Short mmCIF file of C-alpha atoms and ligand atoms in Angstrom, two decimals:
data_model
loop_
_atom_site.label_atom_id
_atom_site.label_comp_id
_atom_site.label_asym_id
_atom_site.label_seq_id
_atom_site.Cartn_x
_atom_site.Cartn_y
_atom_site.Cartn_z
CA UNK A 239 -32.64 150.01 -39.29
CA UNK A 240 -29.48 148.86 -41.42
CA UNK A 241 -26.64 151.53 -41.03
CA UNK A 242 -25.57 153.14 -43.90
CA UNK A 243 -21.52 153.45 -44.12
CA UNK A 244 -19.22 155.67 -46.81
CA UNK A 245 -16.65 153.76 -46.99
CA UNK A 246 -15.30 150.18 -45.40
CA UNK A 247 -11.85 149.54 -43.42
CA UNK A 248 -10.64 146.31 -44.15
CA UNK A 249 -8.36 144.72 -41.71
CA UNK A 250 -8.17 141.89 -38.70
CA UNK A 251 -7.12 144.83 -36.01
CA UNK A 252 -10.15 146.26 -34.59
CA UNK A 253 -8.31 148.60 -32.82
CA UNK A 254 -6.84 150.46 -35.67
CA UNK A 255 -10.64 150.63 -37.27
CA UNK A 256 -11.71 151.92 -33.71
CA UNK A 257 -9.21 155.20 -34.44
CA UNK A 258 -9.74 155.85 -37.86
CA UNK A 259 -13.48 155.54 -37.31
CA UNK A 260 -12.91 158.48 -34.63
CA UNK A 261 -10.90 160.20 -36.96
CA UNK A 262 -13.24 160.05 -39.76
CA UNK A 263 -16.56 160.79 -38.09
CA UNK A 264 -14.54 164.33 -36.65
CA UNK A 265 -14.48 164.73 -40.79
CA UNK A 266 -18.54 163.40 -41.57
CA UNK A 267 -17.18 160.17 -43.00
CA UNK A 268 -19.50 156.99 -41.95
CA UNK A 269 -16.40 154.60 -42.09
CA UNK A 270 -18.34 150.66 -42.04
CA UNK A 271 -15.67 147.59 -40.58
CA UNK A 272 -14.74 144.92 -43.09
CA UNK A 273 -13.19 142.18 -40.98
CA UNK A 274 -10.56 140.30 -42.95
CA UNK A 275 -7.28 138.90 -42.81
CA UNK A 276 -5.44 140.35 -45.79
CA UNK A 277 -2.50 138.51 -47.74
CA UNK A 278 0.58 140.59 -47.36
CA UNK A 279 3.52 140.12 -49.49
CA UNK A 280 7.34 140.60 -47.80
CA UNK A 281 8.44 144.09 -49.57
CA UNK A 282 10.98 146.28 -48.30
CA UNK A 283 8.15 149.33 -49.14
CA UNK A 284 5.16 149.49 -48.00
CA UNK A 285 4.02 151.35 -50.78
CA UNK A 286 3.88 148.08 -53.09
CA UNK A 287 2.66 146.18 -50.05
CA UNK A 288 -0.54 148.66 -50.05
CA UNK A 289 -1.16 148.79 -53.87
CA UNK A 290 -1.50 144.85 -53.71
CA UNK A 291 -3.05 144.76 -50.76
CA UNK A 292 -5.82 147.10 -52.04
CA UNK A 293 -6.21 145.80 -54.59
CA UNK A 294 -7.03 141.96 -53.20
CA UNK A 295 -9.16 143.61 -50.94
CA UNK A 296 -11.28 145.11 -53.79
CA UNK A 297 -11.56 141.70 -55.30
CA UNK A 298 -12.76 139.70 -52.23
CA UNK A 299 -15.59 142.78 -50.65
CA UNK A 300 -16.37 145.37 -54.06
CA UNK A 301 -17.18 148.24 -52.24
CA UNK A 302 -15.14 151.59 -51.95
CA UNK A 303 -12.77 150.61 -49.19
CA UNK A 304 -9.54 152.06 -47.44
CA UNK A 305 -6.69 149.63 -45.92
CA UNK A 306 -3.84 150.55 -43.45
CA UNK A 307 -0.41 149.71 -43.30
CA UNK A 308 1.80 150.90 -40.57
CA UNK A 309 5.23 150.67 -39.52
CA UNK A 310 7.57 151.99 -36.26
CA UNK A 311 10.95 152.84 -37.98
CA UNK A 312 13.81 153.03 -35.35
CA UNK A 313 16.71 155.44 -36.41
CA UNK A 314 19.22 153.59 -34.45
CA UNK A 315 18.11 150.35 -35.98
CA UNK A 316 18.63 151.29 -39.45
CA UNK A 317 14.35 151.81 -39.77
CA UNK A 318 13.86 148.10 -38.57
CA UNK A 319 11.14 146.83 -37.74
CA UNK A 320 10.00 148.83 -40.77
CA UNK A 321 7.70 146.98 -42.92
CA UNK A 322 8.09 143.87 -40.67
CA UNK A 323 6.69 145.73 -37.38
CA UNK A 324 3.60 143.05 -37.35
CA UNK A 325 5.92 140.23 -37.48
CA UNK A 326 8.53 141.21 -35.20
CA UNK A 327 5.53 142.65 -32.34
CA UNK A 328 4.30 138.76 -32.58
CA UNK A 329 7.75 137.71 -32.20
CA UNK A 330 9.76 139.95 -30.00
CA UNK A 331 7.23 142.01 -29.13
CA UNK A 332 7.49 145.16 -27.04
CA UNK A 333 10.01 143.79 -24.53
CA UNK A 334 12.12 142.07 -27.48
CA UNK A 335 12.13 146.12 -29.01
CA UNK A 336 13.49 147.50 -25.83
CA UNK A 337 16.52 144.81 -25.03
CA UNK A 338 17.46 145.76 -28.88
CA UNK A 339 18.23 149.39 -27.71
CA UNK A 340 20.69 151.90 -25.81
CA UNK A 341 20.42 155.39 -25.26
CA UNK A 342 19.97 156.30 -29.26
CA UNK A 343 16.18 155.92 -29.14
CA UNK A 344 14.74 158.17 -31.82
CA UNK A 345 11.98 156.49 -34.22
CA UNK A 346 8.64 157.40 -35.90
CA UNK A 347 5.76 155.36 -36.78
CA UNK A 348 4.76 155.98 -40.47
CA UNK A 349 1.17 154.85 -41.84
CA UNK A 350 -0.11 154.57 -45.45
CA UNK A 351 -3.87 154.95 -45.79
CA UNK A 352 -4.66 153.56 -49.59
CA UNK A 353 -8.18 154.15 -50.84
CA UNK A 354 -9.63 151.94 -53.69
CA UNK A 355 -12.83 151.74 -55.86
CA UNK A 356 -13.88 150.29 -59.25
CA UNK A 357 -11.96 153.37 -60.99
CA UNK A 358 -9.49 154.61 -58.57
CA UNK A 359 -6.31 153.17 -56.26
CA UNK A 360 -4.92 156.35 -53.75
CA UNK A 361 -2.23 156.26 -51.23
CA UNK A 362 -2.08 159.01 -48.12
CA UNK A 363 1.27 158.57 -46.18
CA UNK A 364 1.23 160.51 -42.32
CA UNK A 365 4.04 160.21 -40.30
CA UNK A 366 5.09 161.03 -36.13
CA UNK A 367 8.08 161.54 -34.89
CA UNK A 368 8.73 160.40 -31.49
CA UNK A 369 11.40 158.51 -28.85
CA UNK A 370 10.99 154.72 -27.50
CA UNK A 371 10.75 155.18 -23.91
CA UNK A 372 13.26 152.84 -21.37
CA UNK A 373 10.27 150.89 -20.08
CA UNK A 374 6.39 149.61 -21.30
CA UNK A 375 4.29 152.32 -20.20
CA UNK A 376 1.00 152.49 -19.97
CA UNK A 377 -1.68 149.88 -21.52
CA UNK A 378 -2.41 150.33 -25.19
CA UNK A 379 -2.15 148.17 -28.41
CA UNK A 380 0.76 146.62 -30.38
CA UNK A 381 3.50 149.93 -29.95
CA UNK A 382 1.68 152.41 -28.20
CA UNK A 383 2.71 151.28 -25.06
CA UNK A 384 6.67 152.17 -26.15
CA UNK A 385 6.46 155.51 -28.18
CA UNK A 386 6.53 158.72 -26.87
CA UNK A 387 5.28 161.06 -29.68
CA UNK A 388 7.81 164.00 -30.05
CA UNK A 389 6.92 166.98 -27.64
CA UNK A 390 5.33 164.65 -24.65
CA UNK A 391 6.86 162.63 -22.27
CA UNK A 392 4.00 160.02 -21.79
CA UNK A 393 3.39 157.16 -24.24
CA UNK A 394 0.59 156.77 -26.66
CA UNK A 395 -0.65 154.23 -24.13
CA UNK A 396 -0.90 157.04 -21.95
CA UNK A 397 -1.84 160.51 -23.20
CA UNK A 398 -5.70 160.91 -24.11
CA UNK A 399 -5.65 163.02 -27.74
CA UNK A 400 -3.63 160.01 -29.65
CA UNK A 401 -6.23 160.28 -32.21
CA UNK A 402 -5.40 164.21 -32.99
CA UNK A 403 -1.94 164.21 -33.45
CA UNK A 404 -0.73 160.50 -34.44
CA UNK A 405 0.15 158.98 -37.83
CA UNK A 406 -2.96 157.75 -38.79
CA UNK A 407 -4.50 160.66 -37.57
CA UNK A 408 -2.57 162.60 -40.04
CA UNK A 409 -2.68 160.17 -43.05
CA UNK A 410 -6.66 160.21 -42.62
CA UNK A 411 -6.49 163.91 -42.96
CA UNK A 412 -5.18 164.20 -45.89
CA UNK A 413 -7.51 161.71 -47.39
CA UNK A 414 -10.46 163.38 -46.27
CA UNK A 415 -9.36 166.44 -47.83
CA UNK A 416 -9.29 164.85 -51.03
CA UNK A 417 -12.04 162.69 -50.65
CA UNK A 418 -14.70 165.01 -49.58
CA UNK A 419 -13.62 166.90 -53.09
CA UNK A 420 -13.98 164.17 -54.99
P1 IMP B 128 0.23 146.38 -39.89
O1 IMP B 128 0.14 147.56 -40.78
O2 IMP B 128 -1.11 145.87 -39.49
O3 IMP B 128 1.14 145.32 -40.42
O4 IMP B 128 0.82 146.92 -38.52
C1 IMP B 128 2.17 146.96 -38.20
C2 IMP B 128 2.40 146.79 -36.73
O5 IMP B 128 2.47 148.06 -36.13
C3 IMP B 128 1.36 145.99 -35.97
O6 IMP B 128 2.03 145.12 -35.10
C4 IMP B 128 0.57 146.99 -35.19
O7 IMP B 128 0.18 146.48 -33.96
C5 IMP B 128 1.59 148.11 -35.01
N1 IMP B 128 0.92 149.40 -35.04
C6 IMP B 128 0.41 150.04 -36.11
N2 IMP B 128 -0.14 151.21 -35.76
C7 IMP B 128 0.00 151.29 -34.43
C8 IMP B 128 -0.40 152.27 -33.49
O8 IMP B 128 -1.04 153.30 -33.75
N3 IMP B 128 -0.06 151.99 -32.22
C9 IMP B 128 0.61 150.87 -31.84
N4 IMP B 128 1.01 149.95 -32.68
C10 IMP B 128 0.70 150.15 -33.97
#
Protein backbone atom coordinates (compact mmCIF):
# COMPACT_ATOMS: atom_id res chain seq x y z
CA UNK A 1 0.00 0.00 0.00
CA UNK A 2 1.32 3.55 -1.22
CA UNK A 3 2.09 5.77 1.91
CA UNK A 4 0.29 8.71 2.26
CA UNK A 5 2.62 11.86 3.36
CA UNK A 6 1.43 15.67 4.61
CA UNK A 7 3.89 17.38 3.46
CA UNK A 8 7.43 16.76 1.40
CA UNK A 9 11.13 17.87 2.53
CA UNK A 10 13.03 18.75 -0.32
CA UNK A 11 16.72 18.55 -0.07
CA UNK A 12 19.99 16.25 -1.12
CA UNK A 13 20.86 15.67 2.87
CA UNK A 14 19.07 12.73 4.04
CA UNK A 15 20.17 13.25 7.28
CA UNK A 16 18.54 16.50 7.95
CA UNK A 17 15.05 14.82 6.50
CA UNK A 18 15.86 11.86 8.97
CA UNK A 19 15.46 14.67 12.04
CA UNK A 20 12.77 16.66 10.95
CA UNK A 21 10.85 13.51 10.07
CA UNK A 22 11.39 12.59 13.94
CA UNK A 23 10.47 15.87 14.85
CA UNK A 24 7.37 16.00 12.92
CA UNK A 25 5.87 12.58 13.55
CA UNK A 26 6.33 13.62 17.72
CA UNK A 27 3.71 16.49 16.22
CA UNK A 28 1.27 13.84 13.79
CA UNK A 29 2.85 15.30 10.67
CA UNK A 30 3.51 12.43 7.86
CA UNK A 31 6.57 14.43 6.45
CA UNK A 32 7.25 12.38 2.61
CA UNK A 33 11.31 12.88 1.24
CA UNK A 34 11.69 14.84 -1.99
CA UNK A 35 15.27 14.15 -3.05
CA UNK A 36 16.69 17.10 -4.95
CA UNK A 37 19.55 19.19 -5.34
CA UNK A 38 18.26 22.73 -5.00
CA UNK A 39 19.88 25.90 -6.79
CA UNK A 40 21.08 28.22 -4.11
CA UNK A 41 21.93 31.71 -4.80
CA UNK A 42 25.16 33.45 -2.74
CA UNK A 43 23.13 35.96 -0.27
CA UNK A 44 24.47 37.30 2.77
CA UNK A 45 20.69 36.25 4.39
CA UNK A 46 19.36 33.33 4.34
CA UNK A 47 16.08 34.63 4.44
CA UNK A 48 16.19 35.58 0.55
CA UNK A 49 18.13 32.37 -0.02
CA UNK A 50 14.88 30.41 1.39
CA UNK A 51 12.14 32.52 -0.35
CA UNK A 52 13.91 31.58 -3.76
CA UNK A 53 14.71 28.46 -2.87
CA UNK A 54 11.05 27.65 -2.06
CA UNK A 55 9.90 28.86 -4.42
CA UNK A 56 12.05 26.75 -7.30
CA UNK A 57 11.23 23.95 -5.35
CA UNK A 58 7.45 24.52 -5.82
CA UNK A 59 8.01 24.81 -9.51
CA UNK A 60 10.02 21.58 -10.13
CA UNK A 61 7.67 18.93 -7.42
CA UNK A 62 3.89 21.02 -6.89
CA UNK A 63 3.08 19.65 -3.78
CA UNK A 64 2.95 21.45 -0.29
CA UNK A 65 6.59 21.20 0.65
CA UNK A 66 9.02 22.61 3.43
CA UNK A 67 12.92 23.32 2.67
CA UNK A 68 15.78 23.89 5.23
CA UNK A 69 18.48 26.17 5.36
CA UNK A 70 20.96 26.15 8.12
CA UNK A 71 23.90 27.91 9.18
CA UNK A 72 26.71 27.65 12.32
CA UNK A 73 27.45 31.40 13.06
CA UNK A 74 30.77 31.76 15.07
CA UNK A 75 30.84 34.95 17.34
CA UNK A 76 34.51 35.20 17.20
CA UNK A 77 34.44 34.92 13.45
CA UNK A 78 32.27 37.75 12.83
CA UNK A 79 29.07 34.92 12.15
CA UNK A 80 31.25 33.19 9.37
CA UNK A 81 30.60 30.47 8.02
CA UNK A 82 27.11 31.95 8.13
CA UNK A 83 25.24 31.43 5.04
CA UNK A 84 28.32 29.74 3.45
CA UNK A 85 28.49 26.81 6.21
CA UNK A 86 27.80 24.13 3.19
CA UNK A 87 30.58 25.48 1.24
CA UNK A 88 33.15 26.02 3.70
CA UNK A 89 32.23 22.14 5.54
CA UNK A 90 33.17 20.81 1.79
CA UNK A 91 36.12 22.92 1.85
CA UNK A 92 37.64 23.27 5.23
CA UNK A 93 35.55 21.15 6.82
CA UNK A 94 35.44 20.42 10.53
CA UNK A 95 39.22 20.39 11.06
CA UNK A 96 39.64 23.63 8.73
CA UNK A 97 36.79 25.27 11.55
CA UNK A 98 38.90 24.35 14.48
CA UNK A 99 42.61 25.62 13.22
CA UNK A 100 40.47 29.02 12.53
CA UNK A 101 39.92 29.35 16.36
CA UNK A 102 41.43 30.26 19.95
CA UNK A 103 39.90 30.22 23.14
CA UNK A 104 36.78 32.70 22.04
CA UNK A 105 34.61 29.79 20.89
CA UNK A 106 31.00 30.87 21.30
CA UNK A 107 28.60 30.20 18.13
CA UNK A 108 25.01 29.01 17.40
CA UNK A 109 23.61 27.18 14.58
CA UNK A 110 20.48 29.00 13.23
CA UNK A 111 17.89 27.13 10.82
CA UNK A 112 15.06 28.56 8.66
CA UNK A 113 12.25 26.09 7.97
CA UNK A 114 10.14 27.84 4.88
CA UNK A 115 6.85 26.19 4.02
CA UNK A 116 5.28 26.69 0.50
CA UNK A 117 2.03 25.77 -1.37
CA UNK A 118 0.03 27.04 -4.39
CA UNK A 119 -1.25 30.07 -2.07
CA UNK A 120 1.18 30.45 0.65
CA UNK A 121 5.30 31.02 1.18
CA UNK A 122 6.16 30.84 5.37
CA UNK A 123 9.43 31.11 7.04
CA UNK A 124 10.06 29.56 10.84
CA UNK A 125 13.58 30.65 12.11
CA UNK A 126 14.93 28.34 15.50
CA UNK A 127 18.08 29.01 16.79
CA UNK A 128 20.85 27.12 19.61
CA UNK A 129 23.27 28.56 21.30
CA UNK A 130 26.26 26.60 21.99
CA UNK A 131 30.46 26.50 22.16
CA UNK A 132 32.83 24.73 19.40
CA UNK A 133 34.59 22.24 21.35
CA UNK A 134 38.84 22.02 21.04
CA UNK A 135 38.62 18.68 19.25
CA UNK A 136 36.02 16.46 16.70
CA UNK A 137 34.01 14.61 19.05
CA UNK A 138 31.96 12.08 18.54
CA UNK A 139 30.57 10.77 14.97
CA UNK A 140 27.69 12.74 13.56
CA UNK A 141 26.97 14.75 10.30
CA UNK A 142 28.41 17.95 8.75
CA UNK A 143 28.85 20.16 12.43
CA UNK A 144 27.53 18.05 14.94
CA UNK A 145 30.60 16.54 15.61
CA UNK A 146 32.08 20.29 16.80
CA UNK A 147 29.13 21.99 18.73
CA UNK A 148 28.40 21.65 22.10
CA UNK A 149 24.80 22.97 22.58
CA UNK A 150 24.80 25.51 25.53
CA UNK A 151 24.22 23.70 28.98
CA UNK A 152 26.11 20.19 27.94
CA UNK A 153 29.48 19.43 27.62
CA UNK A 154 29.18 16.62 24.93
CA UNK A 155 28.71 17.38 21.21
CA UNK A 156 25.65 16.88 19.14
CA UNK A 157 27.58 13.91 17.81
CA UNK A 158 27.37 12.70 21.15
CA UNK A 159 24.35 13.37 23.37
CA UNK A 160 21.13 11.21 22.42
CA UNK A 161 17.98 13.99 22.63
CA UNK A 162 19.59 16.28 19.63
CA UNK A 163 16.27 16.13 18.12
CA UNK A 164 14.45 17.85 21.35
CA UNK A 165 16.40 20.68 21.94
CA UNK A 166 18.36 21.66 18.57
CA UNK A 167 17.64 24.33 15.95
CA UNK A 168 15.67 22.52 13.73
CA UNK A 169 14.00 21.02 16.45
CA UNK A 170 12.84 24.37 17.45
CA UNK A 171 12.14 25.92 13.98
CA UNK A 172 9.82 22.74 13.30
CA UNK A 173 7.94 23.65 16.38
CA UNK A 174 6.90 26.60 15.61
CA UNK A 175 5.71 25.52 12.25
CA UNK A 176 3.68 22.87 13.52
CA UNK A 177 1.98 25.18 15.72
CA UNK A 178 0.88 27.12 12.93
CA UNK A 179 0.38 24.53 10.59
CA UNK A 180 -1.81 22.22 12.47
CA UNK A 181 -4.11 25.63 12.78
CA UNK A 182 -4.16 26.23 9.48
P1 LIG B 1 22.53 23.86 4.16
O1 LIG B 1 21.37 24.56 4.75
O2 LIG B 1 22.15 22.54 3.59
O3 LIG B 1 23.30 24.72 3.21
O4 LIG B 1 23.46 23.46 5.38
C1 LIG B 1 24.50 24.24 5.86
C2 LIG B 1 25.60 23.40 6.43
O5 LIG B 1 25.40 23.25 7.81
C3 LIG B 1 25.78 22.02 5.83
O6 LIG B 1 27.15 21.79 5.64
C4 LIG B 1 25.25 21.07 6.87
O7 LIG B 1 25.98 19.89 6.89
C5 LIG B 1 25.47 21.86 8.16
N1 LIG B 1 24.41 21.59 9.10
C6 LIG B 1 23.14 22.03 9.06
N2 LIG B 1 22.43 21.57 10.10
C7 LIG B 1 23.27 20.80 10.80
C8 LIG B 1 23.11 20.03 11.97
O8 LIG B 1 22.04 19.89 12.60
N3 LIG B 1 24.21 19.39 12.38
C9 LIG B 1 25.41 19.46 11.73
N4 LIG B 1 25.61 20.17 10.65
C10 LIG B 1 24.54 20.83 10.17
Amino acid sequence: MQQSFDLYFVSSNKHKYLEAKTILDSFGIRLGFLKLSLEEIQSDSIKIIAIKKAKNAFSKCNKSLIIEDDGLFINSLDGFPGPYSSFVFQTIGNKGILNLLDTKRNAKFVSLITYCDKKTIKSFEGKIDGTISKKIKGKGWGYDPIFVPKNSTKTFAEIKNKNELSHRYKALKKFASWYLRK
